[in-house]
Short mmCIF file of C-alpha atoms in Angstrom, two decimals:
data_model
loop_
_atom_site.label_atom_id
_atom_site.label_comp_id
_atom_site.label_asym_id
_atom_site.label_seq_id
_atom_site.Cartn_x
_atom_site.Cartn_y
_atom_site.Cartn_z
CA UNK W 1 92.21 88.65 74.82
CA UNK W 2 90.86 91.40 72.50
CA UNK W 3 87.30 90.97 73.41
CA UNK W 4 88.38 90.95 76.93
CA UNK W 5 90.25 94.02 76.44
CA UNK W 6 87.01 95.71 75.10
CA UNK W 7 85.14 94.74 78.09
CA UNK W 8 87.86 96.15 80.45
CA UNK W 9 87.80 99.42 78.58
CA UNK W 10 84.07 99.65 78.36
CA UNK W 11 83.71 99.34 82.09
CA UNK W 12 86.45 101.59 82.71
CA UNK W 13 84.91 104.28 80.67
CA UNK W 14 81.29 103.49 81.88
CA UNK W 15 82.67 104.19 85.37
CA UNK W 16 84.51 107.36 84.79
CA UNK W 17 81.84 108.90 82.66
CA UNK W 18 79.29 108.32 85.30
CA UNK W 19 81.05 109.62 88.53
CA UNK W 20 84.04 107.54 88.64
CA UNK W 21 82.62 104.97 91.25
CA UNK W 22 80.40 102.03 91.71
CA UNK W 23 77.87 104.23 93.84
CA UNK W 24 77.69 107.04 91.27
CA UNK W 25 77.09 104.67 88.55
CA UNK W 26 74.35 103.11 90.59
CA UNK W 27 72.95 106.54 91.37
CA UNK W 28 72.93 107.42 87.66
CA UNK W 29 71.30 104.02 86.73
CA UNK W 30 68.44 104.79 89.30
CA UNK W 31 67.96 108.42 87.94
CA UNK W 32 68.07 107.07 84.36
CA UNK W 33 70.78 109.31 83.44
CA UNK W 34 73.50 106.61 82.50
CA UNK W 35 76.16 108.03 79.87
CA UNK W 36 77.09 105.24 77.60
CA UNK W 37 80.59 104.98 76.41
CA UNK W 38 81.13 105.51 72.65
CA UNK W 39 84.31 103.96 71.13
CA UNK W 40 86.40 106.15 68.96
CA UNK W 41 85.04 109.41 70.49
CA UNK W 42 86.79 112.29 72.51
CA UNK W 43 85.63 110.79 75.78
CA UNK W 44 86.68 107.11 75.36
CA UNK W 45 89.87 106.62 77.21
CA UNK W 46 92.10 103.62 76.66
CA UNK W 47 93.16 101.37 79.35
CA UNK W 48 96.64 102.97 79.46
CA UNK W 49 94.90 106.29 79.86
CA UNK W 50 93.01 105.03 82.78
CA UNK W 51 96.36 103.86 84.24
CA UNK W 52 97.63 107.30 84.23
CA UNK W 53 95.07 110.08 83.77
CA UNK W 54 97.57 112.73 83.39
CA UNK W 55 97.22 114.83 80.15
CA UNK W 56 98.71 118.16 80.73
CA UNK W 57 102.16 118.99 79.99
CA UNK W 58 104.60 120.32 82.65
CA UNK W 59 107.43 122.82 82.49
CA UNK W 60 110.33 122.02 84.82
CA UNK W 61 111.67 125.45 85.86
CA UNK W 62 114.82 126.25 88.07
CA UNK W 63 114.25 128.03 91.40
CA UNK W 64 114.66 131.90 91.24
CA UNK W 65 117.64 133.40 92.96
CA UNK W 66 115.89 134.33 96.10
CA UNK W 67 114.89 130.50 96.45
CA UNK W 68 116.75 128.20 98.97
CA UNK W 69 120.24 127.48 97.41
CA UNK W 70 120.12 124.16 98.78
CA UNK W 71 117.24 123.18 96.65
CA UNK W 72 117.62 121.37 93.27
CA UNK W 73 116.50 122.43 89.71
CA UNK W 74 113.25 120.64 90.35
CA UNK W 75 112.39 122.75 93.50
CA UNK W 76 114.21 120.53 95.71
CA UNK W 77 111.11 117.95 96.05
CA UNK W 78 110.56 117.27 92.62
CA UNK W 79 108.16 120.19 92.41
CA UNK W 80 107.10 121.35 88.84
CA UNK W 81 105.29 124.46 87.60
CA UNK W 82 102.47 123.82 85.36
CA UNK W 83 102.37 125.79 82.08
CA UNK W 84 99.84 124.95 79.62
CA UNK W 85 99.88 127.86 77.21
CA UNK W 86 103.51 128.18 76.59
CA UNK W 87 106.07 125.41 75.70
CA UNK W 88 109.77 125.98 75.60
CA UNK W 89 111.40 124.07 72.61
CA UNK W 90 114.69 125.05 73.99
CA UNK W 91 114.37 123.25 77.28
CA UNK W 92 115.53 119.74 77.14
CA UNK W 93 113.80 118.62 80.25
CA UNK W 94 110.69 120.09 78.72
CA UNK W 95 111.01 118.14 75.40
CA UNK W 96 111.71 114.90 77.57
CA UNK W 97 108.35 115.42 79.28
CA UNK W 98 106.46 116.39 75.92
CA UNK W 99 107.91 113.03 74.13
CA UNK W 100 106.81 110.80 77.29
CA UNK W 101 103.27 112.49 77.33
CA UNK W 102 102.99 112.19 73.57
CA UNK W 103 104.19 108.46 73.86
CA UNK W 104 101.27 108.07 76.37
CA UNK W 105 98.91 109.80 74.41
CA UNK W 106 99.72 107.71 71.36
CA UNK W 107 97.57 104.79 72.89
CA UNK W 108 94.42 106.87 72.44
CA UNK W 109 92.12 107.11 69.58
CA UNK W 110 92.62 110.04 67.02
CA UNK W 111 89.89 112.07 68.32
CA UNK W 112 91.34 111.99 71.99
CA UNK W 113 94.79 112.83 70.38
CA UNK W 114 93.53 115.66 68.45
CA UNK W 115 91.44 117.24 71.39
CA UNK W 116 94.49 117.11 73.71
CA UNK W 117 96.79 118.19 71.33
CA UNK W 118 94.69 121.27 70.47
CA UNK W 119 93.00 122.26 73.73
CA UNK W 120 95.35 121.15 76.67
CA UNK W 121 98.77 121.17 74.95
CA UNK W 122 97.91 124.21 72.72
CA UNK W 123 99.95 122.81 69.70
CA UNK W 124 98.77 122.02 66.11
CA UNK W 125 97.49 118.46 65.39
CA UNK W 126 98.67 117.40 62.15
CA UNK W 127 97.71 113.64 61.52
CA UNK W 128 96.73 110.26 63.19
CA UNK W 129 97.87 107.38 61.06
CA UNK W 130 96.36 103.83 61.35
CA UNK W 131 98.84 101.87 59.23
CA UNK W 132 98.90 98.43 57.52
CA UNK W 133 101.07 95.53 59.00
CA UNK W 134 101.23 93.05 55.91
CA UNK W 135 102.45 90.11 58.07
CA UNK W 136 99.52 90.40 60.62
CA UNK W 137 97.18 91.60 57.77
CA UNK W 138 95.56 94.36 59.64
CA UNK W 139 96.03 97.82 60.56
CA UNK W 140 97.94 97.31 63.93
CA UNK W 141 100.50 100.34 63.86
CA UNK W 142 99.44 103.68 65.02
CA UNK W 143 101.26 106.90 64.98
CA UNK W 144 100.41 110.47 65.26
CA UNK W 145 102.21 113.84 64.20
CA UNK W 146 102.08 117.27 65.84
CA UNK W 147 103.75 120.65 65.48
CA UNK W 148 104.39 123.22 68.19
CA UNK W 149 102.48 125.95 66.12
CA UNK W 150 100.55 125.65 62.84
CA UNK W 151 102.76 128.49 61.13
CA UNK W 152 106.53 128.70 61.07
CA UNK W 153 106.79 125.79 63.53
CA UNK W 154 110.15 125.08 65.35
CA UNK W 155 109.24 121.58 66.53
CA UNK W 156 107.65 118.67 64.59
CA UNK W 157 106.98 115.45 66.91
CA UNK W 158 106.43 111.93 65.69
CA UNK W 159 104.88 109.57 68.22
CA UNK W 160 104.47 105.87 67.61
CA UNK W 161 101.94 103.67 69.68
CA UNK W 162 103.37 101.09 71.98
CA UNK W 163 102.13 97.72 73.16
CA UNK W 164 98.60 97.71 73.81
CA UNK W 165 97.91 95.63 77.20
CA UNK W 166 94.99 93.46 75.47
CA UNK W 167 96.60 93.08 72.08
CA UNK W 168 98.18 89.61 71.45
CA UNK W 169 99.67 90.60 68.25
CA UNK W 170 101.64 93.31 69.94
CA UNK W 171 102.90 91.15 72.72
CA UNK W 172 103.91 88.59 70.19
CA UNK W 173 105.79 91.16 68.29
CA UNK W 174 107.62 92.13 71.72
CA UNK W 175 108.47 88.64 72.54
CA UNK W 176 109.52 87.69 68.79
CA UNK W 177 113.16 86.48 68.45
CA UNK W 178 113.27 86.60 64.47
CA UNK W 179 115.66 89.10 62.72
CA UNK W 180 116.42 89.75 58.98
CA UNK W 181 120.15 90.66 58.20
CA UNK W 182 120.56 93.61 56.40
CA UNK W 183 124.09 93.56 54.82
CA UNK W 184 124.93 97.18 55.43
CA UNK W 185 122.87 97.75 58.62
CA UNK W 186 122.92 94.53 60.66
CA UNK W 187 120.48 92.18 62.10
CA UNK W 188 117.16 93.84 62.81
CA UNK W 189 114.19 92.54 64.60
CA UNK W 190 111.65 91.18 61.94
CA UNK W 191 108.38 91.98 63.80
CA UNK W 192 109.45 95.48 64.30
CA UNK W 193 110.27 95.87 60.38
CA UNK W 194 106.75 94.44 59.64
CA UNK W 195 104.97 97.02 61.94
CA UNK W 196 106.97 99.80 59.92
CA UNK W 197 105.56 98.19 56.74
CA UNK W 198 109.07 97.18 55.58
CA UNK W 199 108.44 93.64 54.85
CA UNK W 200 106.48 90.27 55.48
CA UNK W 201 108.34 87.22 56.71
CA UNK W 202 105.90 85.00 54.52
CA UNK W 203 107.65 86.73 51.48
CA UNK W 204 111.25 87.34 52.81
CA UNK W 205 112.45 89.08 49.65
CA UNK W 206 110.14 92.01 50.41
CA UNK W 207 112.56 92.90 53.07
CA UNK W 208 115.31 93.04 50.57
CA UNK W 209 113.51 95.27 48.29
CA UNK W 210 112.58 97.66 51.06
CA UNK W 211 116.03 97.87 52.98
CA UNK W 212 118.33 98.86 50.34
CA UNK W 213 119.67 102.23 49.66
CA UNK W 214 119.23 103.43 45.89
CA UNK W 215 118.31 107.13 45.43
CA UNK W 216 117.27 107.39 49.04
CA UNK W 217 114.12 105.32 48.37
CA UNK W 218 114.72 101.62 48.59
CA UNK W 219 115.80 99.37 45.73
CA UNK W 220 112.19 99.46 44.52
CA UNK W 221 112.44 102.85 43.39
CA UNK W 222 114.57 102.41 40.28
CA UNK W 223 112.95 105.58 39.13
CA UNK W 224 114.08 108.15 41.30
CA UNK W 225 110.93 110.28 42.50
CA UNK W 226 110.88 113.90 43.63
CA UNK W 227 110.97 114.47 47.41
CA UNK W 228 107.43 115.76 47.32
CA UNK W 229 105.81 112.62 45.49
CA UNK W 230 106.62 109.98 48.02
CA UNK W 231 103.26 108.29 46.85
CA UNK W 232 105.15 107.14 43.90
CA UNK W 233 107.76 104.99 45.89
CA UNK W 234 107.51 101.30 44.48
CA UNK W 235 107.02 98.00 45.96
CA UNK W 236 108.07 94.58 44.73
CA UNK W 237 104.89 92.58 45.54
CA UNK W 238 101.26 91.79 44.60
CA UNK W 239 100.07 95.16 45.77
CA UNK W 240 102.38 96.98 43.08
CA UNK W 241 101.64 97.48 39.54
CA UNK W 242 104.13 97.81 36.54
CA UNK W 243 105.06 100.98 34.84
CA UNK W 244 106.02 101.66 31.30
CA UNK W 245 109.54 100.50 31.89
CA UNK W 246 108.43 97.12 33.55
CA UNK W 247 109.54 98.43 37.16
CA UNK W 248 107.22 97.80 40.00
CA UNK W 249 105.43 100.82 41.78
CA UNK W 250 103.28 100.78 44.92
CA UNK W 251 99.86 101.88 44.37
CA UNK W 252 99.40 105.19 46.26
CA UNK W 253 96.80 104.02 48.49
CA UNK W 254 99.06 101.36 49.86
CA UNK W 255 101.86 104.06 50.71
CA UNK W 256 99.25 105.64 53.01
CA UNK W 257 98.67 102.31 54.64
CA UNK W 258 102.26 101.56 55.71
CA UNK W 259 103.79 103.46 58.62
CA UNK W 260 107.26 104.29 57.26
CA UNK W 261 106.25 105.60 53.90
CA UNK W 262 103.26 107.36 55.08
CA UNK W 263 105.14 109.14 58.02
CA UNK W 264 108.01 109.75 55.83
CA UNK W 265 106.03 111.49 53.07
CA UNK W 266 104.26 113.72 55.73
CA UNK W 267 107.47 114.42 57.63
CA UNK W 268 108.98 115.34 54.29
CA UNK W 269 106.01 117.94 53.58
CA UNK W 270 106.24 119.29 56.99
CA UNK W 271 110.05 119.93 56.67
CA UNK W 272 109.41 121.85 53.48
CA UNK W 273 106.51 124.07 54.91
CA UNK W 274 108.47 124.78 58.17
CA UNK W 275 111.99 125.73 57.22
CA UNK W 276 113.39 126.19 60.77
CA UNK W 277 111.57 123.04 62.31
CA UNK W 278 113.44 120.18 63.65
CA UNK W 279 111.84 116.99 64.56
CA UNK W 280 111.53 114.35 67.32
CA UNK W 281 110.67 110.84 67.18
CA UNK W 282 109.43 109.14 70.28
CA UNK W 283 107.50 106.17 71.77
CA UNK W 284 107.00 103.76 74.62
CA UNK W 285 107.64 100.14 74.68
CA UNK W 286 106.96 98.79 71.08
CA UNK W 287 106.43 102.40 70.03
CA UNK W 288 110.12 103.08 71.36
CA UNK W 289 111.31 100.51 69.06
CA UNK W 290 109.79 101.73 66.09
CA UNK W 291 110.75 105.33 66.96
CA UNK W 292 114.56 104.35 66.76
CA UNK W 293 113.95 102.14 63.81
CA UNK W 294 112.36 104.82 61.85
CA UNK W 295 115.46 107.08 61.59
CA UNK W 296 117.53 104.03 61.31
CA UNK W 297 115.87 103.26 57.92
CA UNK W 298 116.15 106.78 56.87
CA UNK W 299 119.89 106.69 57.16
CA UNK W 300 119.84 103.47 55.15
CA UNK W 301 117.85 105.17 52.51
CA UNK W 302 120.27 108.21 52.55
CA UNK W 303 117.69 110.80 53.67
CA UNK W 304 120.58 112.92 55.06
CA UNK W 305 118.71 116.17 54.64
CA UNK W 306 115.98 114.88 56.49
CA UNK W 307 118.19 113.51 59.06
CA UNK W 308 120.12 116.74 59.57
CA UNK W 309 116.83 118.19 60.89
CA UNK W 310 116.38 115.23 63.54
CA UNK W 311 116.67 117.02 66.92
CA UNK W 312 116.44 113.86 68.94
CA UNK W 313 114.96 110.52 69.63
CA UNK W 314 113.21 109.46 72.99
CA UNK W 315 112.27 106.14 73.68
CA UNK W 316 110.78 104.78 77.11
CA UNK W 317 110.66 101.04 77.95
CA UNK W 318 111.94 100.10 74.62
CA UNK W 319 112.79 96.32 73.80
CA UNK W 320 115.92 95.79 71.87
CA UNK W 321 115.72 96.18 68.05
CA UNK W 322 118.89 94.56 66.60
CA UNK W 323 122.64 93.55 67.01
CA UNK W 324 125.74 95.10 67.69
CA UNK W 325 126.43 95.85 64.10
CA UNK W 326 123.19 97.94 63.80
CA UNK W 327 124.21 99.73 67.22
CA UNK W 328 127.80 100.73 65.86
CA UNK W 329 126.24 101.83 62.42
CA UNK W 330 123.55 104.44 64.19
CA UNK W 331 125.53 105.39 66.77
CA UNK W 332 127.79 106.82 64.23
CA UNK W 333 124.94 108.94 62.89
CA UNK W 334 122.79 109.66 66.03
CA UNK W 335 125.56 110.28 68.61
CA UNK W 336 128.40 112.19 66.85
CA UNK W 337 129.15 115.05 67.10
CA UNK W 338 126.36 115.30 69.67
CA UNK W 339 123.92 112.47 71.11
CA UNK W 340 120.45 112.58 69.70
CA UNK W 341 119.20 109.10 70.99
CA UNK W 342 118.19 108.72 74.49
CA UNK W 343 116.74 105.36 75.90
CA UNK W 344 114.88 105.81 78.97
CA UNK W 345 114.58 102.84 81.47
CA UNK W 346 112.55 102.68 84.68
CA UNK W 347 113.85 100.27 87.30
CA UNK W 348 112.86 96.57 86.64
CA UNK W 349 110.91 97.09 83.57
CA UNK W 350 110.99 93.75 81.66
CA UNK W 351 110.56 94.81 78.09
CA UNK W 352 113.92 96.68 77.86
CA UNK W 353 115.26 93.10 78.72
CA UNK W 354 113.86 91.67 75.86
CA UNK W 355 114.73 90.03 73.16
CA UNK W 356 117.51 88.57 75.18
CA UNK W 357 121.16 89.70 74.93
CA UNK W 358 123.20 86.34 74.94
CA UNK W 359 125.03 83.89 72.76
CA UNK W 360 121.95 82.76 70.87
CA UNK W 361 119.99 85.65 70.25
CA UNK W 362 122.57 88.35 70.02
CA UNK W 363 120.13 91.30 70.57
CA UNK W 364 122.09 94.52 71.93
CA UNK W 365 121.04 97.78 73.06
CA UNK W 366 122.90 100.96 71.65
CA UNK W 367 122.98 104.58 72.72
CA UNK W 368 123.05 105.93 76.40
CA UNK W 369 120.74 104.65 78.71
CA UNK W 370 118.93 107.20 81.23
CA UNK W 371 118.14 104.50 84.09
CA UNK W 372 115.85 105.66 86.88
CA UNK W 373 115.58 103.40 89.82
CA UNK W 374 112.55 103.06 92.18
CA UNK W 375 113.45 106.25 93.96
CA UNK W 376 113.28 107.82 90.63
CA UNK W 377 117.17 108.68 90.79
CA UNK W 378 118.44 108.79 87.33
CA UNK W 379 121.82 107.93 86.04
CA UNK W 380 123.26 107.50 82.60
CA UNK W 381 124.70 104.02 81.96
CA UNK W 382 125.60 101.80 79.08
CA UNK W 383 123.10 98.97 80.02
CA UNK W 384 120.34 98.86 82.65
CA UNK W 385 121.02 96.33 85.64
CA UNK W 386 120.12 92.63 85.12
CA UNK W 387 119.98 93.10 81.27
CA UNK W 388 118.03 89.59 80.73
CA UNK W 389 115.88 89.70 83.70
CA UNK W 390 116.70 86.40 85.29
CA UNK W 391 119.02 84.94 88.02
CA UNK W 392 118.36 84.07 91.50
CA UNK W 393 120.29 86.95 92.96
CA UNK W 394 117.82 89.38 91.39
CA UNK W 395 114.75 87.45 92.40
CA UNK W 396 114.31 88.38 95.94
CA UNK W 397 115.03 92.12 95.41
CA UNK W 398 112.59 92.38 92.41
CA UNK W 399 109.76 91.07 94.63
CA UNK W 400 110.71 93.46 97.52
CA UNK W 401 110.84 96.28 95.05
CA UNK W 402 107.56 95.30 93.74
CA UNK W 403 106.22 95.58 97.21
CA UNK W 404 107.67 98.93 97.79
CA UNK W 405 106.14 100.32 94.59
CA UNK W 406 102.78 99.06 95.74
CA UNK W 407 103.29 100.78 99.12
CA UNK W 408 104.50 104.12 97.50
CA UNK W 409 101.35 103.95 95.08
CA UNK W 410 99.05 104.49 98.07
CA UNK W 411 101.05 107.47 99.48
CA UNK W 412 101.99 109.28 96.13
CA UNK W 413 99.06 111.76 96.44
CA UNK W 414 100.26 112.72 99.84
CA UNK W 415 103.88 112.96 99.68
CA UNK W 416 104.10 114.35 96.00
CA UNK W 417 100.88 116.18 95.51
CA UNK W 418 97.22 115.31 94.12
CA UNK W 419 98.56 115.19 90.44
CA UNK W 420 100.56 111.83 91.37
CA UNK W 421 97.71 110.28 93.27
CA UNK W 422 97.18 106.83 91.61
CA UNK W 423 93.79 105.41 91.12
CA UNK W 424 92.43 102.22 92.12
CA UNK W 425 93.17 100.76 88.40
CA UNK W 426 96.72 101.80 88.52
CA UNK W 427 96.98 100.25 92.14
CA UNK W 428 95.38 96.81 90.95
CA UNK W 429 98.22 96.72 88.38
CA UNK W 430 100.69 97.01 91.36
CA UNK W 431 99.29 94.34 92.92
CA UNK W 432 99.45 92.34 89.69
CA UNK W 433 103.11 93.37 89.56
CA UNK W 434 103.87 91.10 92.87
CA UNK W 435 103.36 88.03 90.41
CA UNK W 436 105.62 89.45 87.74
CA UNK W 437 107.54 92.65 88.77
CA UNK W 438 108.72 93.44 85.35
CA UNK W 439 105.38 93.89 83.90
CA UNK W 440 103.89 96.57 86.40
CA UNK W 441 107.27 98.41 86.06
CA UNK W 442 106.58 98.78 82.24
CA UNK W 443 103.29 101.06 82.85
CA UNK W 444 103.91 104.68 81.68
CA UNK W 445 103.12 106.02 85.26
CA UNK W 446 106.55 105.52 86.49
CA UNK W 447 108.20 106.98 83.24
CA UNK W 448 106.14 110.13 83.56
CA UNK W 449 107.02 110.11 87.50
CA UNK W 450 110.64 109.51 86.65
CA UNK W 451 110.86 112.57 84.16
CA UNK W 452 109.03 114.81 86.54
CA UNK W 453 110.16 113.85 89.89
CA UNK W 454 113.70 112.40 89.04
CA UNK W 455 116.72 114.29 90.21
CA UNK W 456 117.95 117.00 87.55
CA UNK W 457 119.91 115.32 85.05
CA UNK W 458 123.56 116.71 85.03
CA UNK W 459 124.42 119.71 82.92
CA UNK W 460 126.68 117.56 80.79
CA UNK W 461 123.80 115.62 79.73
CA UNK W 462 121.90 118.59 78.47
CA UNK W 463 124.93 120.23 77.07
CA UNK W 464 125.55 117.06 75.08
CA UNK W 465 122.02 116.63 73.99
CA UNK W 466 122.30 119.61 71.51
#
């Protein structure tokens, strides 16, 4: 599957770098001017990037007073105003669009991310992390951090990469039903904890050692460390060494290899540097699960000063991460006195319906769900329709909806403008969605469209999000 993915991405980049069509590529071959794709360069785009090629941010702006009063806040027909030079941190819709675009950008390599953040978004790129998953024995968790500006920033954004379409390990993590019961927190998806670097099911005690609150560092840190020296947090396994007291301490290089500790350390440093900044955590798919678990573990580790600087968490197409106890615990910290966690779900997306919410598996969503139907009409609900994605009564509507989405993809460029035109690779995914509608609905394309074309969210939502 991995090698097939390499081949697909190579061919997609080969076409895009040589005119974007078979004819242009053939012409380049005849002229001896073929541009060969190079992995891990600024021009090598992921399969997700080819599904949706939009990279610029948009500023959703209400119409001026002389506009037609019957038009909505998006210009009446979903119109958005492009603004690549100014980003309004105080605009919640702007933050939502930034979060979705950052979630999509997280699928790219570090050089692509840096280039887009600096030259298209006009923001400050901080760092790209390629983090170790001890269960999978590889660096399978990716996350990047940006600030809205390099000095005296107001906003810090953390974006976790989601499920890569040709990564079997990512898909196995999504479909995993294993959980670890944390006494104070509740049952938490074991695969997502492993992706954050908080344990290994082959050594179950590692979860216990990471997921207890002692001095805000976890039980491993018997010696309380300074906030600026997170590299001395300790681990209980063979990667650690003993200090003079006999306690286990994690080697500094291992801290940098695990997502939770590396991101927490960098975030603490940034919050110290930018005294007025607040931070957002976001992600699509698997990245959404990691985005909500990251602050959950911060709360468990009693990092309350850091949590007080959390502006919000936006997740898109996020799978379930734990049970009802986890939900109650985190709602008390994230949704009071005002909501700070928003889970965005598009229509028949399969992934938010996993793992199953039934008597056997007990996985539950929590927090408000911003649900968009196939017409990009948004409403806030407790749970998306058909929460477990099965049942005869849903079968026919799902396939009819997939056919509608395919037909819509052929006309989006005409009805909503050229920036919404879907390429052949995206249309191909829509065709594949006729076999399993929930897979094509998981693509970032519809999430970007939902944010930008959806009806204006109610004023009560925006006032409550602060």
